PDB file of C-alpha atoms in Angstrom:
ATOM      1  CA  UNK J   1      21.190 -49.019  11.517  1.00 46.00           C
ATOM      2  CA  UNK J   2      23.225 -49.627  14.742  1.00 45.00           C
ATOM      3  CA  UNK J   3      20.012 -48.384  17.206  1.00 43.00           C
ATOM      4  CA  UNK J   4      23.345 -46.646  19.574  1.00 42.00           C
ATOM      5  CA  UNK J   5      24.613 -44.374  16.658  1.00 44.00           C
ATOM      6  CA  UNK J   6      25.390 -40.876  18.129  1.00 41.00           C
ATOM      7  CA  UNK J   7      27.036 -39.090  15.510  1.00 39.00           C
ATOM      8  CA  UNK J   8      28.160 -35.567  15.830  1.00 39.00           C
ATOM      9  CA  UNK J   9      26.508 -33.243  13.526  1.00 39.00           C
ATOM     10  CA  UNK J  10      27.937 -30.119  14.794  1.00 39.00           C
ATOM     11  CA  UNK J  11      28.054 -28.717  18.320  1.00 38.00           C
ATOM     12  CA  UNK J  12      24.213 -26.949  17.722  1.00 37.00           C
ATOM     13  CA  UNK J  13      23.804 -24.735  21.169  1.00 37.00           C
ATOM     14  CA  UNK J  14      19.934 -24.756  21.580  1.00 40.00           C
ATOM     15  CA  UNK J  15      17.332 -23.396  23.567  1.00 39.00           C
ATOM     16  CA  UNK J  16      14.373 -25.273  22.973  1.00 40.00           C
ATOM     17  CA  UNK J  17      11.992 -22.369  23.752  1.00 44.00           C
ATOM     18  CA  UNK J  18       9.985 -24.577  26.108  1.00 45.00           C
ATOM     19  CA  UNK J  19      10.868 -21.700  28.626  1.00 42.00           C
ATOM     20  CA  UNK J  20       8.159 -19.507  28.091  1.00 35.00           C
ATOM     21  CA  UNK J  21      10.571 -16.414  27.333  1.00 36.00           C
ATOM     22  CA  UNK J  22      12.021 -17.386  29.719  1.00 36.00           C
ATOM     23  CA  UNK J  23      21.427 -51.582  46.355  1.00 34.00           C
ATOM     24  CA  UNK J  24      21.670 -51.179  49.062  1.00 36.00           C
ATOM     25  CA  UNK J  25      17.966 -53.084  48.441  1.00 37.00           C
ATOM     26  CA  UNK J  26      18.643 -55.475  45.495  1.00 34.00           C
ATOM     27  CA  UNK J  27      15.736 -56.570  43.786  1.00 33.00           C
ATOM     28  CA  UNK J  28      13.736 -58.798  45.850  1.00 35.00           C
ATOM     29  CA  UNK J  29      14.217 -57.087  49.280  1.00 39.00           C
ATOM     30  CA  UNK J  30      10.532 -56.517  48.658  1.00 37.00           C
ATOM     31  CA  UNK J  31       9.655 -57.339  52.210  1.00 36.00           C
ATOM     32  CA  UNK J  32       8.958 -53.988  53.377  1.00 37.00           C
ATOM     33  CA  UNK J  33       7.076 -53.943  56.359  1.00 37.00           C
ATOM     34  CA  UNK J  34       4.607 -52.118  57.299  1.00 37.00           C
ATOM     35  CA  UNK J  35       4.402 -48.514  58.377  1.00 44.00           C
ATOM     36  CA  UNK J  36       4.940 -47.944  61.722  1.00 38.00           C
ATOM     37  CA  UNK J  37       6.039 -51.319  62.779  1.00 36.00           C
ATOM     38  CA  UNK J  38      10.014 -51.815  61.942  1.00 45.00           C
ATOM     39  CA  UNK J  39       9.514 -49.242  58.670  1.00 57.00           C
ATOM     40  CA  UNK J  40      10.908 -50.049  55.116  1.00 71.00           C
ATOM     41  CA  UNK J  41      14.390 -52.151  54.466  1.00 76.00           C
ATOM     42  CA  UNK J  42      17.566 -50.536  54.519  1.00 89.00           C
ATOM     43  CA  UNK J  43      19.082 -46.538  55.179  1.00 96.00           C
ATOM     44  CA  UNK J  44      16.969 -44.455  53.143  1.00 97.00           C
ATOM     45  CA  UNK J  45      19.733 -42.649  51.718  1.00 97.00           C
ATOM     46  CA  UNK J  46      21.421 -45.573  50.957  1.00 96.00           C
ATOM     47  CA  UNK J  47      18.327 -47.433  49.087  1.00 97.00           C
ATOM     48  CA  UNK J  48      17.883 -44.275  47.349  1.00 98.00           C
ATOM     49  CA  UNK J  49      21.179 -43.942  46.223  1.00 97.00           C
ATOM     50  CA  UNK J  50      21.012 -47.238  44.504  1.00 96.00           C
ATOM     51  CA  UNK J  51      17.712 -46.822  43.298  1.00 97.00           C
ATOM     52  CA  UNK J  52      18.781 -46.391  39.674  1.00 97.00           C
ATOM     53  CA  UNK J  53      20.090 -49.903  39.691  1.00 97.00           C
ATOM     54  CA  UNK J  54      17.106 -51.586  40.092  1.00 97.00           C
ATOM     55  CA  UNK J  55      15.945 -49.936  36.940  1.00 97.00           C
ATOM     56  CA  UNK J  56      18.419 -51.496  34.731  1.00 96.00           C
ATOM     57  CA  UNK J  57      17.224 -54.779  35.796  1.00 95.00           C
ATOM     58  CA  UNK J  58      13.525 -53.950  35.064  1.00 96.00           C
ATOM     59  CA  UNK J  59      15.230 -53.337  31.539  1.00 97.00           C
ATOM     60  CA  UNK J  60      12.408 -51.285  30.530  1.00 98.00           C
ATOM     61  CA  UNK J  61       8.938 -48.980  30.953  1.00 98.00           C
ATOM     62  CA  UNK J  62       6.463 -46.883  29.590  1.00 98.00           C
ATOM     63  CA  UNK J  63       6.738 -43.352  31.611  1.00 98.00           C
ATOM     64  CA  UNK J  64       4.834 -40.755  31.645  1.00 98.00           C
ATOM     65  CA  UNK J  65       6.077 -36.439  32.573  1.00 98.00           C
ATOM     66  CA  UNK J  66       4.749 -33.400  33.781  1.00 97.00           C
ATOM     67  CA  UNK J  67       7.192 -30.209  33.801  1.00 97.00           C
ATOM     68  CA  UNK J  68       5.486 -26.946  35.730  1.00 96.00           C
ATOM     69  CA  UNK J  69       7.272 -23.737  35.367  1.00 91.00           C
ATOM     70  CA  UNK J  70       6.871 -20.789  37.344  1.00 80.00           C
ATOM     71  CA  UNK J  71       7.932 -17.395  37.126  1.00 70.00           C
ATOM     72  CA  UNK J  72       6.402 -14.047  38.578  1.00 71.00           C
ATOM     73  CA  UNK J  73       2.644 -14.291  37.696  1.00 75.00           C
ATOM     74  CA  UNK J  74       3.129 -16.753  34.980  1.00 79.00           C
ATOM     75  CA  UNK J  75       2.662 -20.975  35.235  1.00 85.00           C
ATOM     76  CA  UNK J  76       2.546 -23.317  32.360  1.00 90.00           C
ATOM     77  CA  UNK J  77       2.803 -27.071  32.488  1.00 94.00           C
ATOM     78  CA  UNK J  78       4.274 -29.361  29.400  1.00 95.00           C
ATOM     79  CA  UNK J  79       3.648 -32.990  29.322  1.00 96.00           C
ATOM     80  CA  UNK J  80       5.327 -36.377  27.852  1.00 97.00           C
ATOM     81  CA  UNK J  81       4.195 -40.126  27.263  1.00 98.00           C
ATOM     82  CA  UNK J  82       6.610 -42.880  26.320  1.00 98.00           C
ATOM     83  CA  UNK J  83       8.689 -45.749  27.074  1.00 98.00           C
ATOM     84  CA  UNK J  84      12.058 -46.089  28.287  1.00 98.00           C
ATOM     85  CA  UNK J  85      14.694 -48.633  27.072  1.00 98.00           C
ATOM     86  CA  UNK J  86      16.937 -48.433  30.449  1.00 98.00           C
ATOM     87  CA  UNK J  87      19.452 -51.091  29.143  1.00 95.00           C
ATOM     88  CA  UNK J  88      20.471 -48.915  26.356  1.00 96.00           C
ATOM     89  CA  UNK J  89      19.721 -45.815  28.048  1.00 97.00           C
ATOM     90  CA  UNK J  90      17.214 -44.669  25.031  1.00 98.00           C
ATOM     91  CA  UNK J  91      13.712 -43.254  25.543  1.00 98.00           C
ATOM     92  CA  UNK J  92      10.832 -41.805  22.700  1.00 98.00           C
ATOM     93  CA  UNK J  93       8.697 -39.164  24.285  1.00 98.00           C
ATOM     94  CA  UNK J  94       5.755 -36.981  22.954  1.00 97.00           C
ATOM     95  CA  UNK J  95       5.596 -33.643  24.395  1.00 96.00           C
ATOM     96  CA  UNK J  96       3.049 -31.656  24.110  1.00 94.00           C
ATOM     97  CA  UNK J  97       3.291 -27.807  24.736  1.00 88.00           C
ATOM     98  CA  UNK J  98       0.947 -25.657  26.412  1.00 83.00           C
ATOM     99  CA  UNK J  99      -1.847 -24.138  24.756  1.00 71.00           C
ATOM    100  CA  UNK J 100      -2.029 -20.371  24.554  1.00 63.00           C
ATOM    101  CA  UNK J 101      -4.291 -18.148  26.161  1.00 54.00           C
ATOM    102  CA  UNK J 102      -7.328 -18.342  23.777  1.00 53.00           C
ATOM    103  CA  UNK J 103      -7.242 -22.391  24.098  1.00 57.00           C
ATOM    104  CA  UNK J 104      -5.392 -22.896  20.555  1.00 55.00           C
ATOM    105  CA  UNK J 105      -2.603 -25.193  20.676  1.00 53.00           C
ATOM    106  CA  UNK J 106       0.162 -23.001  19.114  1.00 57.00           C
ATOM    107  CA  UNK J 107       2.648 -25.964  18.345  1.00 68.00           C
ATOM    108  CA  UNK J 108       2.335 -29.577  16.964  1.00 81.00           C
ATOM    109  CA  UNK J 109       3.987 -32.269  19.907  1.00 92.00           C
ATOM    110  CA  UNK J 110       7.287 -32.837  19.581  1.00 94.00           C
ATOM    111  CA  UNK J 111       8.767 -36.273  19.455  1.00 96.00           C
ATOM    112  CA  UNK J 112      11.981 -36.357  21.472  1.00 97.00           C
ATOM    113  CA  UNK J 113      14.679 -39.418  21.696  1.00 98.00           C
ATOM    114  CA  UNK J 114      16.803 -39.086  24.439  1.00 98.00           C
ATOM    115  CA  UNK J 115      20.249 -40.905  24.236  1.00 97.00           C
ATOM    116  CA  UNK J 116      23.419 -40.861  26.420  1.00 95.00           C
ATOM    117  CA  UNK J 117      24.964 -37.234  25.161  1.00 95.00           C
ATOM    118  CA  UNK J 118      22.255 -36.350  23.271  1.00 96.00           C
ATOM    119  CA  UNK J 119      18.455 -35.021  22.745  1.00 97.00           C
ATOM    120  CA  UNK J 120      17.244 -35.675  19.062  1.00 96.00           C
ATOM    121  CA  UNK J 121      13.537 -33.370  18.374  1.00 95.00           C
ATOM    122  CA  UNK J 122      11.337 -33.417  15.341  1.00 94.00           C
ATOM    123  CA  UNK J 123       8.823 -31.004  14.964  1.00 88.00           C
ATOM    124  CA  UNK J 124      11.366 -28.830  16.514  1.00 75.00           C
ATOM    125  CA  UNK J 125       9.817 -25.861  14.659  1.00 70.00           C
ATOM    126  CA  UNK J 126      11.892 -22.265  14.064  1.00 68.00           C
ATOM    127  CA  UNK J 127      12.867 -22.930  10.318  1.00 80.00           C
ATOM    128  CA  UNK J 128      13.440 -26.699  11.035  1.00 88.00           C
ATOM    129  CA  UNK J 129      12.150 -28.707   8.134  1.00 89.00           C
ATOM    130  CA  UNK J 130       9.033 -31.011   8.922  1.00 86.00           C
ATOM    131  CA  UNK J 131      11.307 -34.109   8.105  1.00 90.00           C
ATOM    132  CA  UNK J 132      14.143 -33.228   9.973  1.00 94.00           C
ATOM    133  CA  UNK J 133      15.441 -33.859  13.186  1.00 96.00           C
ATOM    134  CA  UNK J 134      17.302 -31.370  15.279  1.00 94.00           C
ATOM    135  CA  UNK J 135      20.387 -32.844  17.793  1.00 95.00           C
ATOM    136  CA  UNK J 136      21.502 -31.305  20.598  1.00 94.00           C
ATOM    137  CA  UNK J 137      24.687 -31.920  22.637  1.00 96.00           C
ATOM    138  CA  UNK J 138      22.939 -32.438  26.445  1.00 96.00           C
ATOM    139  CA  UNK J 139      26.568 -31.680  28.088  1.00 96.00           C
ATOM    140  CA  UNK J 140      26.330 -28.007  25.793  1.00 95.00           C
ATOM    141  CA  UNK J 141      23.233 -27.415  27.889  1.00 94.00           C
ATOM    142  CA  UNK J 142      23.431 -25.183  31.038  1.00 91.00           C
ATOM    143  CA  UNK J 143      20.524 -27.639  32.779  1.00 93.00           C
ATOM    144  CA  UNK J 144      22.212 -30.642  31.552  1.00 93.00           C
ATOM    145  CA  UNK J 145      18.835 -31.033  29.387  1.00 93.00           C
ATOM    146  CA  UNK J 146      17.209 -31.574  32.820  1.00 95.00           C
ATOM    147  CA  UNK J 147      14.645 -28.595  32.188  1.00 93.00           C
ATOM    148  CA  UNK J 148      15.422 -27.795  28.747  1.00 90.00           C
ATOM    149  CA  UNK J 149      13.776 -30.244  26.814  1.00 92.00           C
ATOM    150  CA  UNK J 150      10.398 -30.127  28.634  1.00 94.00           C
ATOM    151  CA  UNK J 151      10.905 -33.386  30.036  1.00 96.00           C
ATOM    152  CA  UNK J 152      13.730 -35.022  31.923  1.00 96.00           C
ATOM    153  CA  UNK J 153      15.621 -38.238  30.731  1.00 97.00           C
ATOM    154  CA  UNK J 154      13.847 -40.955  33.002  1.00 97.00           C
ATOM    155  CA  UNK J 155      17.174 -42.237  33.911  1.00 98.00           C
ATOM    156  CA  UNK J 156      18.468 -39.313  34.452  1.00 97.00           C
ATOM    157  CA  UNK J 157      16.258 -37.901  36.982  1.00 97.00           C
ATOM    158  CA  UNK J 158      16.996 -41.848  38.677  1.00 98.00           C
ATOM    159  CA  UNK J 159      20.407 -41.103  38.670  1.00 98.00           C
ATOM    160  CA  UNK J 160      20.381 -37.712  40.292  1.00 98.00           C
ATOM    161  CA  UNK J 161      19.160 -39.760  43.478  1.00 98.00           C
ATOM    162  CA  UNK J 162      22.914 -40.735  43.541  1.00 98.00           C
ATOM    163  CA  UNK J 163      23.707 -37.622  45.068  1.00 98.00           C
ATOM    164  CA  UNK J 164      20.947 -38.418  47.593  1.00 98.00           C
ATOM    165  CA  UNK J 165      22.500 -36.134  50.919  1.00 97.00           C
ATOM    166  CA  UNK J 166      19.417 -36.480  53.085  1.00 97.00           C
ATOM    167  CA  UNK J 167      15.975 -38.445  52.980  1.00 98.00           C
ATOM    168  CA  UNK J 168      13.746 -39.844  55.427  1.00 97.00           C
ATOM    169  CA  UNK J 169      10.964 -42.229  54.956  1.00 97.00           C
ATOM    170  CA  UNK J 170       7.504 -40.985  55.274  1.00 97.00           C
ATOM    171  CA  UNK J 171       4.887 -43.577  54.959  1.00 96.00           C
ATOM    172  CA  UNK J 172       3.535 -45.774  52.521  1.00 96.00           C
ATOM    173  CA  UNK J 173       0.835 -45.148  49.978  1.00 97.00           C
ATOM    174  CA  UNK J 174       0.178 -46.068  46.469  1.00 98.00           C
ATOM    175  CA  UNK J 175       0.665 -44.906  43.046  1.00 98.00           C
ATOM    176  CA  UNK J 176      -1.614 -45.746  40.024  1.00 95.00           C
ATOM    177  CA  UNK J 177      -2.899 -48.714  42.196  1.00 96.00           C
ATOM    178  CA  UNK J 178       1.034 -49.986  43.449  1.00 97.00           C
ATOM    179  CA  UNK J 179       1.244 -49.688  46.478  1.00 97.00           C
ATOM    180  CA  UNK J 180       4.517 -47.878  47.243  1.00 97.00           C
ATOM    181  CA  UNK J 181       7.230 -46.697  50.127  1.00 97.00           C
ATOM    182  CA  UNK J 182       7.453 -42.692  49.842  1.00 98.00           C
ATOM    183  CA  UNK J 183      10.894 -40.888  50.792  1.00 98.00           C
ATOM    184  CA  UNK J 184      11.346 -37.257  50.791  1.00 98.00           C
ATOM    185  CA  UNK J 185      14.672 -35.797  50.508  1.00 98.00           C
ATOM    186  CA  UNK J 186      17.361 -33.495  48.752  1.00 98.00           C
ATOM    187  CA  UNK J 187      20.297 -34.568  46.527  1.00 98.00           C
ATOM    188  CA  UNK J 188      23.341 -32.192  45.644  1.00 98.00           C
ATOM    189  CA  UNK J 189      23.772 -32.529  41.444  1.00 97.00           C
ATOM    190  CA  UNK J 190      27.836 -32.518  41.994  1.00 97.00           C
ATOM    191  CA  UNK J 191      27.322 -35.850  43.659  1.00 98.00           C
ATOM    192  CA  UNK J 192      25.103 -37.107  41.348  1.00 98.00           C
ATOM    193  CA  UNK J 193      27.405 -36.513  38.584  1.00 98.00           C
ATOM    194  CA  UNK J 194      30.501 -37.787  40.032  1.00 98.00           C
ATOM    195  CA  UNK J 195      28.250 -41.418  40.519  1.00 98.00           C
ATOM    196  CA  UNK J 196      26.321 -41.276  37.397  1.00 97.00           C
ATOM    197  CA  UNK J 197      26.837 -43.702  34.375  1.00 96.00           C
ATOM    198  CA  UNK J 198      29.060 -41.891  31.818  1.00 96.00           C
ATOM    199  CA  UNK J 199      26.612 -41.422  29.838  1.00 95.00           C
ATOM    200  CA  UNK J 200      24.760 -38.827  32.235  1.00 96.00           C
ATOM    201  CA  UNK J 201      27.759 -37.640  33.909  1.00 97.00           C
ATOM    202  CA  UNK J 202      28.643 -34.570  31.518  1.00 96.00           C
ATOM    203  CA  UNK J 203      25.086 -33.530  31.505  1.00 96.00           C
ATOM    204  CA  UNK J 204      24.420 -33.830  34.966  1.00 97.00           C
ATOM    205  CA  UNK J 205      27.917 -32.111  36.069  1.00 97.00           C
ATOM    206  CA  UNK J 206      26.779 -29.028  33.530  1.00 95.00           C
ATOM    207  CA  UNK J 207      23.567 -28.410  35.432  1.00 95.00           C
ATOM    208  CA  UNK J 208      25.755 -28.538  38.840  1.00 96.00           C
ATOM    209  CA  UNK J 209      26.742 -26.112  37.742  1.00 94.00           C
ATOM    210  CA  UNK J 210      24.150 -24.358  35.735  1.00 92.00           C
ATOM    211  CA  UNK J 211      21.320 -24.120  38.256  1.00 94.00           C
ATOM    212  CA  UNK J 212      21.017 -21.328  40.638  1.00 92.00           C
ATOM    213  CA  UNK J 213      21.595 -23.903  43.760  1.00 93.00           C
ATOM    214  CA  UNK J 214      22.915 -27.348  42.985  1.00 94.00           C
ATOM    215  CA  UNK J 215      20.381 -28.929  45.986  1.00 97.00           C
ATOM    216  CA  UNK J 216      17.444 -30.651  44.572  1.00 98.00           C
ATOM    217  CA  UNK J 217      14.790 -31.567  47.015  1.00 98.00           C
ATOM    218  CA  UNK J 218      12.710 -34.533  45.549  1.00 98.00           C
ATOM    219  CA  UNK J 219       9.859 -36.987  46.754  1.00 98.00           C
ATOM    220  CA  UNK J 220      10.785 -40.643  45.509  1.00 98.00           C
ATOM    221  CA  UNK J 221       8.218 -43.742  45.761  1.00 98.00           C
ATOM    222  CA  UNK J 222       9.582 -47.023  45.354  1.00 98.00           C
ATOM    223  CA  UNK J 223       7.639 -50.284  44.806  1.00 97.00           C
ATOM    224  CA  UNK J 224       8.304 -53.905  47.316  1.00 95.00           C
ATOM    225  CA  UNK J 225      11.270 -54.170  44.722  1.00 95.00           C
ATOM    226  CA  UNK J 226      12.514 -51.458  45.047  1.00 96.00           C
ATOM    227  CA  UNK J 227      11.964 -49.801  41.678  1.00 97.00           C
ATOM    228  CA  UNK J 228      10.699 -46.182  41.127  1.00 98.00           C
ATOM    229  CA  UNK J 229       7.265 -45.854  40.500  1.00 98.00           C
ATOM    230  CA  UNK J 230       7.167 -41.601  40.594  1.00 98.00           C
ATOM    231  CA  UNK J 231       9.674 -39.131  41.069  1.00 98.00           C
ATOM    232  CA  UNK J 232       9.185 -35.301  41.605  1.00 98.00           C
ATOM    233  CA  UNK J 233      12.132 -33.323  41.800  1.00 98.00           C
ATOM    234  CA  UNK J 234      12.447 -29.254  42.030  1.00 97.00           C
ATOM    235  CA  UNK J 235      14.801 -27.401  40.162  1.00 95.00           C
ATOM    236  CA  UNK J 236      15.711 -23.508  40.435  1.00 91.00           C
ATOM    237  CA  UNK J 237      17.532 -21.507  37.679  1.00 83.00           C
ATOM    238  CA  UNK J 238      18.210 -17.900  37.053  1.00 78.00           C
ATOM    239  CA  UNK J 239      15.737 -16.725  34.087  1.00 72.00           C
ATOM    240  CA  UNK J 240      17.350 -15.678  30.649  1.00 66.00           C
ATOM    241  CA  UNK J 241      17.359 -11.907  31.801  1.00 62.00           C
ATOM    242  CA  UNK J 242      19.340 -12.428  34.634  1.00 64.00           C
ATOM    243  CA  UNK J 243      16.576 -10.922  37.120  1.00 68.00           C
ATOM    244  CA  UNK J 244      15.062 -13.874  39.385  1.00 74.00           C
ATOM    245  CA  UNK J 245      14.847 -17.702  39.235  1.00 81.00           C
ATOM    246  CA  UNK J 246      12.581 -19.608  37.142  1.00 86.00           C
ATOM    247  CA  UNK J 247      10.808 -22.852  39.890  1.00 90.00           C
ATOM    248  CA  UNK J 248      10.233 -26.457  38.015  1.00 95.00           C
ATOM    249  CA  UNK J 249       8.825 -29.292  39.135  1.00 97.00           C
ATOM    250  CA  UNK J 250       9.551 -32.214  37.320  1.00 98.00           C
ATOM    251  CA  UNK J 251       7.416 -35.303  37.455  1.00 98.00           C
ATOM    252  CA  UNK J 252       8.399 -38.723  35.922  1.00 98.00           C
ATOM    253  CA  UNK J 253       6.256 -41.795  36.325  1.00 98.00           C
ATOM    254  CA  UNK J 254       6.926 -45.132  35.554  1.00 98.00           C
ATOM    255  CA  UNK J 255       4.892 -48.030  34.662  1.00 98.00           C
ATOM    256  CA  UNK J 256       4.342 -51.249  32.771  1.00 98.00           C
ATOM    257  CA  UNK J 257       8.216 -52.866  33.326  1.00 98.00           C
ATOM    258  CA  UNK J 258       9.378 -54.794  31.008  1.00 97.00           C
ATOM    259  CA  UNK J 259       7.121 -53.345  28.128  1.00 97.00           C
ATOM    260  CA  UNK J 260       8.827 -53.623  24.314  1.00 97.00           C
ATOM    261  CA  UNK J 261      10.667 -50.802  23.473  1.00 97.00           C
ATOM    262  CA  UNK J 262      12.382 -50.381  20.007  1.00 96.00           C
ATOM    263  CA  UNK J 263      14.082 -46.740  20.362  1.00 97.00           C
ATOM    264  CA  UNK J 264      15.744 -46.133  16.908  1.00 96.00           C
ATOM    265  CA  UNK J 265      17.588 -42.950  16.512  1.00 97.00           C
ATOM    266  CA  UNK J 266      17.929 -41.205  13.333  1.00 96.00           C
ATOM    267  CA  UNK J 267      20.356 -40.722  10.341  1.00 96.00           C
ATOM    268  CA  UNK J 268      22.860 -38.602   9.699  1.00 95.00           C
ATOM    269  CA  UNK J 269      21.093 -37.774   7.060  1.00 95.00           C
ATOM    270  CA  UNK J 270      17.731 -37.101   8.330  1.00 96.00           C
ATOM    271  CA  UNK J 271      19.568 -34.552  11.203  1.00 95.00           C
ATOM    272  CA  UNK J 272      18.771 -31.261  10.376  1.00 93.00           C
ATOM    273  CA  UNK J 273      22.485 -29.147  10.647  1.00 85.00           C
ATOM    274  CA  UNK J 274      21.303 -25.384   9.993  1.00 78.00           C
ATOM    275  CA  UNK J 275      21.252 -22.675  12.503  1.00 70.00           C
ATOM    276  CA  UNK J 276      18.096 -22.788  14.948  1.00 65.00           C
ATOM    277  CA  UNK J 277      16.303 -19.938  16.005  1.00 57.00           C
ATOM    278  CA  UNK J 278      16.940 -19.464  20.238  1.00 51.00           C
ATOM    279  CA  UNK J 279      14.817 -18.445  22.943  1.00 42.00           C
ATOM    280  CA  UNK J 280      11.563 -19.328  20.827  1.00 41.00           C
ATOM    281  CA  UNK J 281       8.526 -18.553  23.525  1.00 37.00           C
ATOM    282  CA  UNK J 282       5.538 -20.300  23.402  1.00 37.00           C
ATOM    283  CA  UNK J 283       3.191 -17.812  23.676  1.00 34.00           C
TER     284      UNK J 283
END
């Protein structure tokens, strides 16, 4: 099966329910120096901006996400571990969903694919059958599938530094035992979307948008080449009743470049093409 296939099975408008009812520094510029003596290489914004690049020529990476919701009194957090095929723009995730009050999990993970256009979920739940696969159109989705999914696309989240308006360097420090260059900053999502690859464009420019402000402030760290090692970026959108804004913090890590990835995304066949519940809370 051609591992790019992203045929249309219908235009399915989806809320997953994970709401809670609710260049500049090519690779090899690794000679950053250290803090507080001529600080790292290049304009921040400008290394950020082209921080996406360097990803494609890592080619790939296992990642790892944390999403953290907040709204009035209530906080949940959802996670994901994968790997990311950047070349192809592909990624497998497993998402697990919070546990309800009483320490039960309520839901089985869900295993998502993420593709250019598109977020493929089994275990999807709401009527879905156990063998099936739900699709959704990321460009249909107010957040650009930025929020909705419970995890954003890895690449994604890179390419929103495109938009990168302001960012200053703060110091260096590591990450999982990398020592790393952290930058602090805020990028505007209509930027990022007229810069993305075209594969993110549509999404991203939805979520522009779709958010209650299109600034996202984010902290970046970047290893001696230049590639991300963890991203956290904050998003704000007006809950589904219209009254207040729903926080997220998103948190993508990424590790092990150049792992093998073999992202394979499903049949027509095996895509389930009935109507899905909407709004489904966790708890």
């Amino acid at each position: 099966m051609d591992r790019r296939q992203h045929r249309r099975t219908g235009r399915t408008a989806v809320t997953v329910g994970l709401m809670v009812g609710l260049g500049a520094c090519a690779t090899g510029c690794g000679g950053a120096t250290a803090e507080g003596v001529s600080g790292p290489p290049g304009d921040p914004v400008t290394v950020l901006e082209h921080s996406a690049d360097l990803l494609l020529n890592a080619r790939t990476s296992k990642a790892t996400t944390s999403m953290e919701m907040a709204t009035g009194g209530t906080r949940v957090t959802i996670r994901g571990r994968g790997v990311y095929d950047f070349g192809h723009r592909l990624g497998r995730l497993t998402v697990v969903l919070p546990q309800d009050p009483a320490g039960t999990p309520e839901h089985r993970p869900i295993t998502e694919l993420l593709a250019p256009g598109a977020l493929f979920m089994k275990n999807r739940g709401a009527g879905v059958p156990a063998d099936k696969w739900v699709r959704v159109e990321t460009a249909t989705l107010s957040d650009g599938n930025l929020v909705t999914g419970g995890a954003t696309d890895p690449f994604a989240a890179a390419e929103l530094l495109r938009g990168t308006r302001k960012a200053t360097y703060v110091g260096r420090t590591e990450v999982a035992g990398t020592e790393v260059r952290h930058y602090r900053g805020t990028a505007d999502l209509a930027t990022a979307a007229a810069a993305a690859s075209a594969g993110n464009r549509p999404a991203l420019a939805a979520a522009a948008k779709g958010f209650a402000t299109a600034d996202v402030p984010f902290d970046v760290y970047l290893d001696d080449q230049g590639r991300i090692r963890k991203l956290r970026q904050r998003f704000s959108f007006v809950n589904d009743s219209g009254k207040g804004t729903v926080a997220v913090a998103s948190t993508t890590l990424l590790y092990d470049f150049g792992t093998p990835v073999d992202v394979r995304l499903p049949r027509s066949r095996d895509i389930y093409a009935g109507r899905i519940a909407e709004n489904q809370p966790t708890h």
